Amino acid sequence: MHLRPLGRTGLSIAPVVFGGNVFGWTADENTSFALLDRFFEAGFNTIDTADVYSRWAPGHQGGESETIIGRWLKRGSVARDKAIIVTKVGSDMGQGKVDLSAKWIEKAVEASLTRLGTDYIDLYLSHWPDAETPYEETLAAFDRLKQAGKIRAIGCSNLDAGQLRAALDAAATAGLPRYDVLQPEYNLYTRDKFEGPLADLCIAEEIGVISYYALAAGFLTGKYRKAQDTEGVARSYRVGSYLDEKGHRVLAALDAVAAETGASLATIAIAWVAARPGITAPIASATSLSQLDAMIAAGSLRLTEAQLQRLNEAGA
């Protein structure tokens, strides 16, 4: 497996990251263990989660995903130093707001470490912008955690170009560690949240990028072609928003490339993201071994320039 350097973090990751939002939500513990075993056996090495996963599900409090990952790590099928664990802080876990204050971070990291059953987190991300907390306060809290050996690298999620620039400037001025990784939403359908000034900034500053929603909540697998197809689906509210002219145009381009390559639409959609300028690796989720096989195949699929251009034009 060819590993890619994740910005300036010193971490190297495989070209696809497993999205752990499904663990404890749409994938039970036994299924989650089987998926993780297969993923790592195939040579991949990075799991993305967050303290808030899956607080949105009825009866859940958050932390369900981290807990399952921790139990999987405890089994010892993969050595801790061979698994890169990414988790996030700052979402509402009951405090009633986005919170990147030093006080909250210091509390939240201990809870994440306990659930994960580990002494350190490889990559710790601020999950959402917090307009009430200065970047300097958040970065200083992260710096203390790095100094204590509780986290190895830091990054952010869902910042736009102006916010990321401000965070980088604040770090430089205060002599604090900067965000070395960004996690934006990005896929064949949703491109404006990363392409342009934000991608340019990440490339110029050598910031690693692990993008989420590579499959657009499952829409880019091709199994949702009309509104009726989304009925009863866990993320139907998201999938339905893609069923417009652009969405059908993207599916048609994926269908054409699938006919040429023999690969599934999911594999092609993930491979397209992995090939984009500025992207280190896309995040994708699976709830079955067949879905996981499509993710694994994306790690080795090389699309031709003509195929890439066809997909680029469809999703423009």
mmCIF file of C-alpha atoms in Angstrom:
data_model
loop_
_atom_site.group_PDB
_atom_site.id
_atom_site.type_symbol
_atom_site.label_atom_id
_atom_site.label_comp_id
_atom_site.label_asym_id
_atom_site.label_seq_id
_atom_site.Cartn_x
_atom_site.Cartn_y
_atom_site.Cartn_z
ATOM 1 C CA MET A 1 0.000 0.000 0.000
ATOM 2 C CA HIS A 2 1.408 3.370 -1.041
ATOM 3 C CA LEU A 3 1.164 5.764 1.904
ATOM 4 C CA ARG A 4 0.817 9.515 1.489
ATOM 5 C CA PRO A 5 2.367 12.103 3.827
ATOM 6 C CA LEU A 6 -0.360 13.959 5.739
ATOM 7 C CA GLY A 7 0.828 17.516 5.380
ATOM 8 C CA ARG A 8 3.573 18.386 7.865
ATOM 9 C CA THR A 9 2.234 16.130 10.646
ATOM 10 C CA GLY A 10 4.832 13.402 10.173
ATOM 11 C CA LEU A 11 1.976 10.915 9.757
ATOM 12 C CA SER A 12 1.618 8.843 6.580
ATOM 13 C CA ILE A 13 -1.778 7.490 5.611
ATOM 14 C CA ALA A 14 -3.248 5.156 3.006
ATOM 15 C CA PRO A 15 -5.262 6.776 0.173
ATOM 16 C CA VAL A 16 -8.663 6.059 1.763
ATOM 17 C CA VAL A 17 -9.713 6.718 5.385
ATOM 18 C CA PHE A 18 -12.479 4.736 7.106
ATOM 19 C CA GLY A 19 -15.277 7.011 8.309
ATOM 20 C CA GLY A 20 -16.249 5.818 11.764
ATOM 21 C CA ASN A 21 -19.540 7.716 11.946
ATOM 22 C CA VAL A 22 -21.336 4.416 11.239
ATOM 23 C CA PHE A 23 -19.889 2.515 14.223
ATOM 24 C CA GLY A 24 -22.586 1.995 16.832
ATOM 25 C CA TRP A 25 -25.168 3.628 14.554
ATOM 26 C CA THR A 26 -25.785 1.790 11.273
ATOM 27 C CA ALA A 27 -23.067 -0.808 11.976
ATOM 28 C CA ASP A 28 -23.282 -2.778 15.218
ATOM 29 C CA GLU A 29 -20.196 -3.808 17.174
ATOM 30 C CA ASN A 30 -19.616 -7.181 15.506
ATOM 31 C CA THR A 31 -20.066 -5.683 12.036
ATOM 32 C CA SER A 32 -17.757 -2.797 12.923
ATOM 33 C CA PHE A 33 -15.046 -5.198 14.089
ATOM 34 C CA ALA A 34 -15.304 -7.231 10.862
ATOM 35 C CA LEU A 35 -15.112 -4.083 8.742
ATOM 36 C CA LEU A 36 -12.069 -2.749 10.576
ATOM 37 C CA ASP A 37 -10.288 -6.103 10.419
ATOM 38 C CA ARG A 38 -10.813 -6.331 6.642
ATOM 39 C CA PHE A 39 -9.814 -2.682 6.110
ATOM 40 C CA PHE A 40 -6.493 -3.077 7.905
ATOM 41 C CA GLU A 41 -5.805 -6.495 6.369
ATOM 42 C CA ALA A 42 -6.031 -4.760 2.982
ATOM 43 C CA GLY A 43 -3.218 -2.391 3.984
ATOM 44 C CA PHE A 44 -5.172 0.702 5.009
ATOM 45 C CA ASN A 45 -4.294 2.348 8.311
ATOM 46 C CA THR A 46 -6.497 5.320 9.277
ATOM 47 C CA ILE A 47 -9.860 5.649 11.057
ATOM 48 C CA ASP A 48 -11.742 8.930 11.384
ATOM 49 C CA THR A 49 -14.267 9.508 14.160
ATOM 50 C CA ALA A 50 -15.496 12.229 16.546
ATOM 51 C CA ASP A 51 -16.632 12.429 20.150
ATOM 52 C CA VAL A 52 -20.141 13.371 18.973
ATOM 53 C CA TYR A 53 -20.672 10.219 16.829
ATOM 54 C CA SER A 54 -23.515 9.142 17.014
ATOM 55 C CA ARG A 55 -25.302 11.549 19.344
ATOM 56 C CA TRP A 56 -27.940 12.258 16.680
ATOM 57 C CA ALA A 57 -29.381 8.725 16.892
ATOM 58 C CA PRO A 58 -32.334 8.133 19.261
ATOM 59 C CA GLY A 59 -31.115 7.012 22.666
ATOM 60 C CA HIS A 60 -27.473 7.854 21.939
ATOM 61 C CA GLN A 61 -25.341 10.286 23.934
ATOM 62 C CA GLY A 62 -22.279 10.557 21.692
ATOM 63 C CA GLY A 63 -19.089 8.563 22.069
ATOM 64 C CA GLU A 64 -20.587 5.375 20.628
ATOM 65 C CA SER A 65 -18.152 5.301 17.702
ATOM 66 C CA GLU A 66 -15.072 5.974 19.820
ATOM 67 C CA THR A 67 -16.155 3.262 22.254
ATOM 68 C CA ILE A 68 -16.415 0.635 19.523
ATOM 69 C CA ILE A 69 -13.031 1.647 18.082
ATOM 70 C CA GLY A 70 -11.555 1.347 21.573
ATOM 71 C CA ARG A 71 -12.964 -2.139 22.018
ATOM 72 C CA TRP A 72 -11.619 -3.123 18.611
ATOM 73 C CA LEU A 73 -8.155 -1.814 19.492
ATOM 74 C CA LYS A 74 -8.246 -3.745 22.762
ATOM 75 C CA ARG A 75 -8.696 -6.996 20.829
ATOM 76 C CA GLY A 76 -5.155 -6.498 19.545
ATOM 77 C CA SER A 77 -5.674 -7.706 15.984
ATOM 78 C CA VAL A 78 -3.863 -4.529 14.924
ATOM 79 C CA ALA A 79 -1.069 -3.047 17.029
ATOM 80 C CA ARG A 80 -1.867 0.433 18.351
ATOM 81 C CA ASP A 81 1.132 1.984 16.570
ATOM 82 C CA LYS A 82 -0.121 0.605 13.232
ATOM 83 C CA ALA A 83 -3.501 2.355 13.487
ATOM 84 C CA ILE A 84 -3.825 6.092 12.962
ATOM 85 C CA ILE A 85 -6.790 7.344 14.967
ATOM 86 C CA VAL A 86 -8.377 10.672 14.065
ATOM 87 C CA THR A 87 -11.036 12.149 16.317
ATOM 88 C CA LYS A 88 -12.653 15.530 16.743
ATOM 89 C CA VAL A 89 -13.703 17.871 19.541
ATOM 90 C CA GLY A 90 -16.007 20.866 19.821
ATOM 91 C CA SER A 91 -19.447 19.585 18.824
ATOM 92 C CA ASP A 92 -22.345 19.887 21.254
ATOM 93 C CA MET A 93 -22.022 16.975 23.683
ATOM 94 C CA GLY A 94 -24.586 18.407 26.057
ATOM 95 C CA GLN A 95 -22.968 21.758 26.766
ATOM 96 C CA GLY A 96 -25.443 23.336 24.338
ATOM 97 C CA LYS A 97 -23.071 24.863 21.795
ATOM 98 C CA VAL A 98 -19.991 24.436 19.652
ATOM 99 C CA ASP A 99 -17.173 24.694 22.169
ATOM 100 C CA LEU A 100 -13.445 24.976 21.491
ATOM 101 C CA SER A 101 -12.600 26.624 24.804
ATOM 102 C CA ALA A 102 -9.512 25.380 26.616
ATOM 103 C CA LYS A 103 -11.633 24.198 29.536
ATOM 104 C CA TRP A 104 -13.855 22.064 27.293
ATOM 105 C CA ILE A 105 -10.991 20.636 25.231
ATOM 106 C CA GLU A 106 -9.133 19.534 28.363
ATOM 107 C CA LYS A 107 -12.247 17.724 29.579
ATOM 108 C CA ALA A 108 -13.276 16.279 26.216
ATOM 109 C CA VAL A 109 -9.878 14.814 25.337
ATOM 110 C CA GLU A 110 -9.843 12.752 28.530
ATOM 111 C CA ALA A 111 -13.272 11.356 27.688
ATOM 112 C CA SER A 112 -12.145 10.477 24.150
ATOM 113 C CA LEU A 113 -8.953 8.817 25.404
ATOM 114 C CA THR A 114 -10.982 6.755 27.871
ATOM 115 C CA ARG A 115 -13.492 5.629 25.245
ATOM 116 C CA LEU A 116 -10.716 4.819 22.764
ATOM 117 C CA GLY A 117 -8.768 2.973 25.452
ATOM 118 C CA THR A 118 -5.517 4.591 24.374
ATOM 119 C CA ASP A 119 -2.857 6.912 25.804
ATOM 120 C CA TYR A 120 -2.727 9.164 22.748
ATOM 121 C CA ILE A 121 -4.701 10.378 19.752
ATOM 122 C CA ASP A 122 -2.773 10.535 16.484
ATOM 123 C CA LEU A 123 -4.706 13.466 15.024
ATOM 124 C CA TYR A 124 -7.052 15.720 17.001
ATOM 125 C CA LEU A 125 -9.313 18.070 15.061
ATOM 126 C CA SER A 126 -11.472 21.016 16.044
ATOM 127 C CA HIS A 127 -14.824 19.928 14.607
ATOM 128 C CA TRP A 128 -16.555 23.251 13.858
ATOM 129 C CA PRO A 129 -15.639 26.942 13.981
ATOM 130 C CA ASP A 130 -16.289 28.507 17.394
ATOM 131 C CA ALA A 131 -16.816 32.237 16.984
ATOM 132 C CA GLU A 132 -16.773 32.763 20.766
ATOM 133 C CA THR A 133 -13.307 31.309 21.389
ATOM 134 C CA PRO A 134 -10.106 32.942 20.052
ATOM 135 C CA TYR A 135 -7.929 30.685 17.904
ATOM 136 C CA GLU A 136 -5.071 31.356 20.315
ATOM 137 C CA GLU A 137 -6.980 29.806 23.223
ATOM 138 C CA THR A 138 -7.859 26.665 21.257
ATOM 139 C CA LEU A 139 -4.353 26.255 19.843
ATOM 140 C CA ALA A 140 -2.738 26.797 23.253
ATOM 141 C CA ALA A 141 -4.936 24.024 24.677
ATOM 142 C CA PHE A 142 -3.893 21.744 21.826
ATOM 143 C CA ASP A 143 -0.253 22.686 22.431
ATOM 144 C CA ARG A 144 -0.494 21.599 26.070
ATOM 145 C CA LEU A 145 -1.982 18.279 24.995
ATOM 146 C CA LYS A 146 0.851 17.772 22.514
ATOM 147 C CA GLN A 147 3.427 18.598 25.159
ATOM 148 C CA ALA A 148 1.785 16.048 27.461
ATOM 149 C CA GLY A 149 1.900 13.376 24.744
ATOM 150 C CA LYS A 150 -1.875 13.012 24.602
ATOM 151 C CA ILE A 151 -2.132 14.037 20.940
ATOM 152 C CA ARG A 152 0.414 13.839 18.129
ATOM 153 C CA ALA A 153 -0.919 16.302 15.563
ATOM 154 C CA ILE A 154 -3.734 18.831 15.216
ATOM 155 C CA GLY A 155 -6.078 20.027 12.541
ATOM 156 C CA CYS A 156 -9.516 21.471 11.906
ATOM 157 C CA SER A 157 -12.735 20.632 10.145
ATOM 158 C CA ASN A 158 -15.275 22.804 8.317
ATOM 159 C CA LEU A 159 -13.225 26.020 8.207
ATOM 160 C CA ASP A 160 -13.438 28.188 5.093
ATOM 161 C CA ALA A 161 -10.401 29.853 3.514
ATOM 162 C CA GLY A 162 -10.705 33.049 5.554
ATOM 163 C CA GLN A 163 -11.075 31.186 8.831
ATOM 164 C CA LEU A 164 -8.165 28.862 8.085
ATOM 165 C CA ARG A 165 -5.968 31.814 7.118
ATOM 166 C CA ALA A 166 -6.881 33.578 10.357
ATOM 167 C CA ALA A 167 -6.074 30.447 12.378
ATOM 168 C CA LEU A 168 -2.691 30.066 10.664
ATOM 169 C CA ASP A 169 -1.869 33.731 11.278
ATOM 170 C CA ALA A 170 -2.886 33.460 14.937
ATOM 171 C CA ALA A 171 -0.626 30.443 15.403
ATOM 172 C CA ALA A 172 2.329 32.198 13.785
ATOM 173 C CA THR A 173 1.880 35.388 15.801
ATOM 174 C CA ALA A 174 1.482 33.574 19.133
ATOM 175 C CA GLY A 175 4.196 30.998 18.487
ATOM 176 C CA LEU A 176 1.711 28.128 18.772
ATOM 177 C CA PRO A 177 1.297 24.917 16.758
ATOM 178 C CA ARG A 178 -0.782 25.503 13.647
ATOM 179 C CA TYR A 179 -3.523 23.417 12.114
ATOM 180 C CA ASP A 180 -1.666 20.982 9.835
ATOM 181 C CA VAL A 181 -4.749 19.143 8.561
ATOM 182 C CA LEU A 182 -8.116 20.222 7.191
ATOM 183 C CA GLN A 183 -11.244 18.079 6.934
ATOM 184 C CA PRO A 184 -13.712 19.662 4.477
ATOM 185 C CA GLU A 185 -16.807 18.281 2.781
ATOM 186 C CA TYR A 186 -15.878 17.337 -0.783
ATOM 187 C CA ASN A 187 -17.164 14.983 -3.457
ATOM 188 C CA LEU A 188 -18.142 14.863 -7.124
ATOM 189 C CA TYR A 189 -21.384 16.709 -6.389
ATOM 190 C CA THR A 190 -20.305 19.139 -3.654
ATOM 191 C CA ARG A 191 -17.139 20.857 -4.812
ATOM 192 C CA ASP A 192 -17.477 24.528 -3.882
ATOM 193 C CA LYS A 193 -16.736 23.903 -0.190
ATOM 194 C CA PHE A 194 -13.133 23.012 -1.029
ATOM 195 C CA GLU A 195 -12.144 23.945 -4.570
ATOM 196 C CA GLY A 196 -10.825 27.472 -5.106
ATOM 197 C CA PRO A 197 -9.241 29.608 -2.365
ATOM 198 C CA LEU A 198 -9.411 26.906 0.331
ATOM 199 C CA ALA A 199 -7.706 24.250 -1.792
ATOM 200 C CA ASP A 200 -5.148 26.800 -2.963
ATOM 201 C CA LEU A 201 -4.344 27.743 0.639
ATOM 202 C CA CYS A 202 -3.944 24.107 1.697
ATOM 203 C CA ILE A 203 -1.581 23.414 -1.194
ATOM 204 C CA ALA A 204 0.466 26.562 -0.565
ATOM 205 C CA GLU A 205 0.760 25.868 3.181
ATOM 206 C CA GLU A 206 1.328 22.096 2.822
ATOM 207 C CA ILE A 207 -1.778 21.295 4.837
ATOM 208 C CA GLY A 208 -2.943 17.693 4.675
ATOM 209 C CA VAL A 209 -6.550 17.255 3.567
ATOM 210 C CA ILE A 210 -8.797 14.336 4.505
ATOM 211 C CA SER A 211 -12.181 15.148 3.011
ATOM 212 C CA TYR A 212 -15.517 13.737 4.140
ATOM 213 C CA TYR A 213 -18.759 12.710 2.382
ATOM 214 C CA ALA A 214 -16.810 11.151 -0.505
ATOM 215 C CA LEU A 215 -19.978 9.267 -1.485
ATOM 216 C CA ALA A 216 -22.396 12.126 -0.769
ATOM 217 C CA ALA A 217 -24.270 10.160 1.928
ATOM 218 C CA GLY A 218 -24.436 7.181 -0.440
ATOM 219 C CA PHE A 219 -25.863 9.049 -3.436
ATOM 220 C CA LEU A 220 -22.727 8.466 -5.526
ATOM 221 C CA THR A 221 -23.074 4.695 -5.183
ATOM 222 C CA GLY A 222 -25.836 4.981 -7.787
ATOM 223 C CA LYS A 223 -28.478 3.171 -5.768
ATOM 224 C CA TYR A 224 -30.613 6.294 -5.333
ATOM 225 C CA ARG A 225 -31.953 7.367 -8.721
ATOM 226 C CA LYS A 226 -35.382 8.712 -7.741
ATOM 227 C CA ALA A 227 -37.100 10.014 -4.617
ATOM 228 C CA GLN A 228 -38.742 6.666 -3.867
ATOM 229 C CA ASP A 229 -35.309 5.050 -3.575
ATOM 230 C CA THR A 230 -34.516 7.144 -0.501
ATOM 231 C CA GLU A 231 -37.559 6.116 1.548
ATOM 232 C CA GLY A 232 -36.544 4.582 4.880
ATOM 233 C CA VAL A 233 -32.857 5.396 4.362
ATOM 234 C CA ALA A 234 -30.982 6.631 7.468
ATOM 235 C CA ARG A 235 -29.665 9.700 5.626
ATOM 236 C CA SER A 236 -32.589 10.223 3.242
ATOM 237 C CA TYR A 237 -32.726 13.942 4.076
ATOM 238 C CA ARG A 238 -29.214 14.291 2.600
ATOM 239 C CA VAL A 239 -29.556 11.889 -0.315
ATOM 240 C CA GLY A 240 -32.729 13.512 -1.575
ATOM 241 C CA SER A 241 -30.999 16.871 -1.973
ATOM 242 C CA TYR A 242 -28.760 15.424 -4.700
ATOM 243 C CA LEU A 243 -31.632 14.254 -6.920
ATOM 244 C CA ASP A 244 -31.526 17.178 -9.352
ATOM 245 C CA GLU A 245 -30.190 17.781 -12.865
ATOM 246 C CA LYS A 246 -26.593 18.020 -11.676
ATOM 247 C CA GLY A 247 -26.927 14.846 -9.627
ATOM 248 C CA HIS A 248 -28.238 12.865 -12.585
ATOM 249 C CA ARG A 249 -25.471 14.280 -14.767
ATOM 250 C CA VAL A 250 -22.857 13.085 -12.265
ATOM 251 C CA LEU A 251 -24.434 9.622 -12.085
ATOM 252 C CA ALA A 252 -24.439 9.386 -15.879
ATOM 253 C CA ALA A 253 -20.716 10.184 -15.984
ATOM 254 C CA LEU A 254 -20.044 7.605 -13.265
ATOM 255 C CA ASP A 255 -22.074 5.049 -15.211
ATOM 256 C CA ALA A 256 -19.969 5.694 -18.315
ATOM 257 C CA VAL A 257 -16.662 5.339 -16.456
ATOM 258 C CA ALA A 258 -17.970 2.200 -14.727
ATOM 259 C CA ALA A 259 -18.690 0.670 -18.137
ATOM 260 C CA GLU A 260 -15.079 1.358 -19.177
ATOM 261 C CA THR A 261 -13.353 0.215 -15.990
ATOM 262 C CA GLY A 262 -15.638 -2.462 -14.580
ATOM 263 C CA ALA A 263 -15.396 -0.691 -11.221
ATOM 264 C CA SER A 264 -18.408 0.215 -9.096
ATOM 265 C CA LEU A 265 -19.705 3.779 -8.982
ATOM 266 C CA ALA A 266 -18.631 4.010 -5.343
ATOM 267 C CA THR A 267 -15.084 2.954 -6.172
ATOM 268 C CA ILE A 268 -14.867 5.501 -8.975
ATOM 269 C CA ALA A 269 -16.314 8.341 -6.881
ATOM 270 C CA ILE A 270 -13.810 7.730 -4.085
ATOM 271 C CA ALA A 271 -10.882 7.343 -6.506
ATOM 272 C CA TRP A 272 -11.839 10.642 -8.161
ATOM 273 C CA VAL A 273 -11.551 12.476 -4.827
ATOM 274 C CA ALA A 274 -8.234 10.760 -4.046
ATOM 275 C CA ALA A 275 -6.838 12.005 -7.359
ATOM 276 C CA ARG A 276 -7.829 15.658 -6.866
ATOM 277 C CA PRO A 277 -5.218 18.381 -6.288
ATOM 278 C CA GLY A 278 -4.628 19.075 -2.606
ATOM 279 C CA ILE A 279 -6.374 15.939 -1.331
ATOM 280 C CA THR A 280 -4.378 13.526 0.818
ATOM 281 C CA ALA A 281 -7.175 10.971 1.229
ATOM 282 C CA PRO A 282 -10.976 10.900 1.144
ATOM 283 C CA ILE A 283 -13.008 9.527 4.035
ATOM 284 C CA ALA A 284 -15.652 6.940 3.183
ATOM 285 C CA SER A 285 -17.891 4.703 5.276
ATOM 286 C CA ALA A 286 -19.212 1.180 4.855
ATOM 287 C CA THR A 287 -21.743 -0.886 6.781
ATOM 288 C CA SER A 288 -21.166 -4.180 4.952
ATOM 289 C CA LEU A 289 -18.169 -6.073 3.614
ATOM 290 C CA SER A 290 -19.405 -5.604 0.031
ATOM 291 C CA GLN A 291 -19.492 -1.835 0.530
ATOM 292 C CA LEU A 292 -16.038 -2.016 2.087
ATOM 293 C CA ASP A 293 -14.684 -3.886 -0.941
ATOM 294 C CA ALA A 294 -15.662 -0.890 -3.088
ATOM 295 C CA MET A 295 -13.682 1.387 -0.759
ATOM 296 C CA ILE A 296 -10.675 -0.923 -0.820
ATOM 297 C CA ALA A 297 -10.736 -1.069 -4.621
ATOM 298 C CA ALA A 298 -10.611 2.742 -4.757
ATOM 299 C CA GLY A 299 -7.157 2.622 -3.188
ATOM 300 C CA SER A 300 -5.683 1.087 -6.333
ATOM 301 C CA LEU A 301 -7.956 2.393 -9.114
ATOM 302 C CA ARG A 302 -6.155 4.781 -11.451
ATOM 303 C CA LEU A 303 -8.523 6.763 -13.641
ATOM 304 C CA THR A 304 -7.336 7.972 -17.048
ATOM 305 C CA GLU A 305 -7.096 11.670 -17.862
ATOM 306 C CA ALA A 306 -10.123 11.317 -20.151
ATOM 307 C CA GLN A 307 -12.143 9.668 -17.391
ATOM 308 C CA LEU A 308 -11.124 12.299 -14.868
ATOM 309 C CA GLN A 309 -12.072 15.062 -17.287
ATOM 310 C CA ARG A 310 -15.470 13.484 -17.938
ATOM 311 C CA LEU A 311 -16.179 13.347 -14.206
ATOM 312 C CA ASN A 312 -14.832 16.868 -13.627
ATOM 313 C CA GLU A 313 -17.126 18.324 -16.273
ATOM 314 C CA ALA A 314 -20.183 16.477 -14.976
ATOM 315 C CA GLY A 315 -19.756 17.758 -11.446
ATOM 316 C CA ALA A 316 -18.607 21.268 -12.310
#
